[in-house]
PDB file of C-alpha atoms in Angstrom:
ATOM      1  CA  MET A  24      71.172   2.128 -34.926  1.00  0.00           C
ATOM      2  CA  ASN A  25      69.324  -0.904 -35.779  1.00  0.00           C
ATOM      3  CA  PRO A  26      70.522  -3.474 -38.222  1.00  0.00           C
ATOM      4  CA  ILE A  27      67.976  -2.822 -41.191  1.00  0.00           C
ATOM      5  CA  SER A  28      68.555   0.737 -40.583  1.00  0.00           C
ATOM      6  CA  PHE A  29      72.563   0.156 -41.027  1.00  0.00           C
ATOM      7  CA  ILE A  30      72.083  -2.467 -44.564  1.00  0.00           C
ATOM      8  CA  CYS A  31      70.457   0.492 -45.840  1.00  0.00           C
ATOM      9  CA  ILE A  32      72.864   3.298 -45.766  1.00  0.00           C
ATOM     10  CA  LEU A  33      75.219   0.907 -45.964  1.00  0.00           C
ATOM     11  CA  THR A  34      73.819  -0.464 -49.212  1.00  0.00           C
ATOM     12  CA  GLY A  35      72.849   3.208 -50.360  1.00  0.00           C
ATOM     13  CA  VAL A  36      77.027   3.977 -49.506  1.00  0.00           C
ATOM     14  CA  MET A  37      78.465   0.994 -51.745  1.00  0.00           C
ATOM     15  CA  LEU A  38      75.895   1.435 -54.706  1.00  0.00           C
ATOM     16  CA  ASN A  39      77.179   4.960 -54.906  1.00  0.00           C
ATOM     17  CA  ALA A  40      80.818   3.917 -54.379  1.00  0.00           C
ATOM     18  CA  GLY A  41      80.351   1.176 -57.990  1.00  0.00           C
ATOM     19  CA  ALA A  42      78.639   4.600 -59.668  1.00  0.00           C
ATOM     20  CA  GLN A  43      81.515   5.727 -59.551  1.00  0.00           C
ATOM     21  CA  LEU A  44      83.910   3.373 -60.241  1.00  0.00           C
ATOM     22  CA  LEU A  45      81.576   2.247 -63.308  1.00  0.00           C
ATOM     23  CA  LEU A  46      81.659   5.930 -64.509  1.00  0.00           C
ATOM     24  CA  LYS A  47      85.746   5.390 -64.674  1.00  0.00           C
ATOM     25  CA  ALA A  48      85.570   2.727 -66.459  1.00  0.00           C
ATOM     26  CA  GLY A  49      83.004   4.171 -68.773  1.00  0.00           C
ATOM     27  CA  VAL A  50      85.703   7.040 -68.982  1.00  0.00           C
ATOM     28  CA  ASN A  51      88.314   4.991 -69.355  1.00  0.00           C
ATOM     29  CA  ALA A  52      87.601   3.145 -72.290  1.00  0.00           C
ATOM     30  CA  VAL A  53      86.915   6.736 -73.876  1.00  0.00           C
ATOM     31  CA  GLY A  54      90.042   7.989 -73.236  1.00  0.00           C
ATOM     32  CA  GLN A  55      91.474  11.650 -72.279  1.00  0.00           C
ATOM     33  CA  PHE A  56      89.072  14.128 -74.994  1.00  0.00           C
ATOM     34  CA  GLU A  57      88.997  18.012 -74.359  1.00  0.00           C
ATOM     35  CA  PHE A  58      85.650  19.893 -74.744  1.00  0.00           C
ATOM     36  CA  THR A  59      85.376  21.760 -76.617  1.00  0.00           C
ATOM     37  CA  ARG A  60      82.674  23.287 -79.411  1.00  0.00           C
ATOM     38  CA  ALA A  61      83.420  20.953 -82.039  1.00  0.00           C
ATOM     39  CA  ASN A  62      83.888  17.887 -80.404  1.00  0.00           C
ATOM     40  CA  ILE A  63      80.890  18.418 -77.497  1.00  0.00           C
ATOM     41  CA  LEU A  64      77.834  16.744 -78.930  1.00  0.00           C
ATOM     42  CA  PRO A  65      80.273  13.146 -80.459  1.00  0.00           C
ATOM     43  CA  VAL A  66      82.600  12.767 -77.179  1.00  0.00           C
ATOM     44  CA  GLY A  67      79.153  13.268 -75.548  1.00  0.00           C
ATOM     45  CA  LEU A  68      76.934  10.254 -77.470  1.00  0.00           C
ATOM     46  CA  LYS A  69      80.194   8.715 -77.238  1.00  0.00           C
ATOM     47  CA  LEU A  70      79.991   9.019 -73.513  1.00  0.00           C
ATOM     48  CA  ALA A  71      76.186   8.209 -72.963  1.00  0.00           C
ATOM     49  CA  THR A  72      76.531   5.014 -74.638  1.00  0.00           C
ATOM     50  CA  GLN A  73      78.993   3.143 -72.627  1.00  0.00           C
ATOM     51  CA  VAL A  74      77.775  -0.045 -70.800  1.00  0.00           C
ATOM     52  CA  PRO A  75      79.414   1.509 -67.711  1.00  0.00           C
ATOM     53  CA  ILE A  76      78.210   4.773 -67.414  1.00  0.00           C
ATOM     54  CA  ILE A  77      74.637   3.720 -67.927  1.00  0.00           C
ATOM     55  CA  GLY A  78      74.976   0.820 -65.549  1.00  0.00           C
ATOM     56  CA  GLY A  79      77.168   4.079 -63.717  1.00  0.00           C
ATOM     57  CA  LEU A  80      73.869   6.401 -64.015  1.00  0.00           C
ATOM     58  CA  ALA A  81      71.252   3.613 -62.752  1.00  0.00           C
ATOM     59  CA  CYS A  82      73.423   2.644 -59.569  1.00  0.00           C
ATOM     60  CA  TYR A  83      72.929   6.490 -58.637  1.00  0.00           C
ATOM     61  CA  VAL A  84      69.379   6.533 -59.281  1.00  0.00           C
ATOM     62  CA  VAL A  85      69.498   3.397 -56.906  1.00  0.00           C
ATOM     63  CA  SER A  86      71.596   4.688 -54.112  1.00  0.00           C
ATOM     64  CA  VAL A  87      69.403   7.606 -53.554  1.00  0.00           C
ATOM     65  CA  GLY A  88      66.032   6.240 -53.716  1.00  0.00           C
ATOM     66  CA  VAL A  89      68.016   3.153 -50.822  1.00  0.00           C
ATOM     67  CA  TRP A  90      69.649   6.595 -48.969  1.00  0.00           C
ATOM     68  CA  VAL A  91      66.081   8.127 -48.554  1.00  0.00           C
ATOM     69  CA  VAL A  92      64.897   4.931 -46.892  1.00  0.00           C
ATOM     70  CA  GLY A  93      67.924   5.080 -44.543  1.00  0.00           C
ATOM     71  CA  LEU A  94      67.756   8.272 -43.882  1.00  0.00           C
ATOM     72  CA  SER A  95      63.598   7.974 -42.596  1.00  0.00           C
ATOM     73  CA  ARG A  96      65.641   5.859 -40.401  1.00  0.00           C
ATOM     74  CA  VAL A  97      68.831   7.197 -39.451  1.00  0.00           C
ATOM     75  CA  ASP A  98      69.612  10.560 -38.003  1.00  0.00           C
ATOM     76  CA  VAL A  99      71.736  12.581 -40.601  1.00  0.00           C
ATOM     77  CA  SER A 100      74.376  13.759 -38.321  1.00  0.00           C
ATOM     78  CA  ILE A 101      75.203   9.608 -38.538  1.00  0.00           C
ATOM     79  CA  ALA A 102      74.009   8.521 -41.951  1.00  0.00           C
ATOM     80  CA  TYR A 103      76.096  11.520 -44.008  1.00  0.00           C
ATOM     81  CA  PRO A 104      79.272  10.837 -42.216  1.00  0.00           C
ATOM     82  CA  MET A 105      78.977   6.874 -42.862  1.00  0.00           C
ATOM     83  CA  LEU A 106      79.269   8.539 -47.335  1.00  0.00           C
ATOM     84  CA  SER A 107      82.758   8.409 -46.060  1.00  0.00           C
ATOM     85  CA  LEU A 108      82.696   4.646 -46.030  1.00  0.00           C
ATOM     86  CA  GLY A 109      82.910   4.772 -50.002  1.00  0.00           C
ATOM     87  CA  TYR A 110      86.113   6.881 -50.229  1.00  0.00           C
ATOM     88  CA  VAL A 111      87.478   3.743 -48.237  1.00  0.00           C
ATOM     89  CA  VAL A 112      85.505   1.507 -50.880  1.00  0.00           C
ATOM     90  CA  ASN A 113      86.096   3.583 -54.253  1.00  0.00           C
ATOM     91  CA  ALA A 114      89.850   3.611 -52.585  1.00  0.00           C
ATOM     92  CA  PHE A 115      90.988   0.088 -53.068  1.00  0.00           C
ATOM     93  CA  ALA A 116      88.499  -0.845 -55.506  1.00  0.00           C
ATOM     94  CA  ALA A 117      90.669   1.942 -57.094  1.00  0.00           C
ATOM     95  CA  TRP A 118      94.031   0.135 -56.847  1.00  0.00           C
ATOM     96  CA  TYR A 119      92.757  -2.709 -58.037  1.00  0.00           C
ATOM     97  CA  LEU A 120      90.976  -2.394 -61.270  1.00  0.00           C
ATOM     98  CA  PHE A 121      92.592   1.060 -62.366  1.00  0.00           C
ATOM     99  CA  GLY A 122      96.264   0.309 -60.980  1.00  0.00           C
ATOM    100  CA  GLU A 123      96.086   3.370 -58.463  1.00  0.00           C
ATOM    101  CA  VAL A 124      98.060   4.193 -56.385  1.00  0.00           C
ATOM    102  CA  LEU A 125      97.194   3.666 -52.285  1.00  0.00           C
ATOM    103  CA  SER A 126     100.403   5.419 -50.724  1.00  0.00           C
ATOM    104  CA  MET A 127     101.396   6.272 -46.623  1.00  0.00           C
ATOM    105  CA  HIS A 128      99.420   9.695 -47.046  1.00  0.00           C
ATOM    106  CA  ARG A 129      96.032   7.846 -48.140  1.00  0.00           C
ATOM    107  CA  LEU A 130      96.382   4.602 -46.421  1.00  0.00           C
ATOM    108  CA  ALA A 131      96.353   7.109 -43.409  1.00  0.00           C
ATOM    109  CA  GLY A 132      93.922   9.131 -44.068  1.00  0.00           C
ATOM    110  CA  ILE A 133      92.195   5.303 -44.885  1.00  0.00           C
ATOM    111  CA  ALA A 134      92.628   5.008 -40.992  1.00  0.00           C
ATOM    112  CA  ILE A 135      90.870   7.553 -39.800  1.00  0.00           C
ATOM    113  CA  ILE A 136      87.792   7.413 -41.957  1.00  0.00           C
ATOM    114  CA  LEU A 137      87.716   4.251 -40.408  1.00  0.00           C
ATOM    115  CA  ILE A 138      87.523   5.422 -37.164  1.00  0.00           C
ATOM    116  CA  GLY A 139      85.749   8.088 -37.413  1.00  0.00           C
ATOM    117  CA  VAL A 140      83.207   6.315 -38.490  1.00  0.00           C
ATOM    118  CA  LEU A 141      83.438   3.322 -35.238  1.00  0.00           C
ATOM    119  CA  VAL A 142      83.325   6.424 -33.289  1.00  0.00           C
ATOM    120  CA  LEU A 143      80.006   7.701 -35.002  1.00  0.00           C
ATOM    121  CA  ALA A 144      78.749   4.215 -35.550  1.00  0.00           C
ATOM    122  CA  ARG A 145      79.418   3.036 -32.200  1.00  0.00           C
ATOM    123  CA  SER A 146      76.626   5.961 -30.737  1.00  0.00           C
TER     124      SER A 146
END
């Protein structure tokens, strides 16, 4: 994989990961809620007007565009597994930003993902 292709794929992955984090921040701002017939509209409007959620959706849109460019340059059998890097980024970012727990099991899973991506990137 040449550097430009790798940058396209990595940018798509990072935008996707950023979108997840922004969506989580937006939902955290709203708080827990139940979807019932009575509150679906008020909760939906509250979610739709959260700046982090709007930013997360924008990141998704841009990530799809970048991802399409990356897929035009890289085999899907290599590009798609690279999406798992988003799990790694999000695990550490969620730990740092939201105080989520990084247990030994999660860290072991992250190590396995990184080894797998390294093997794929070198093929």
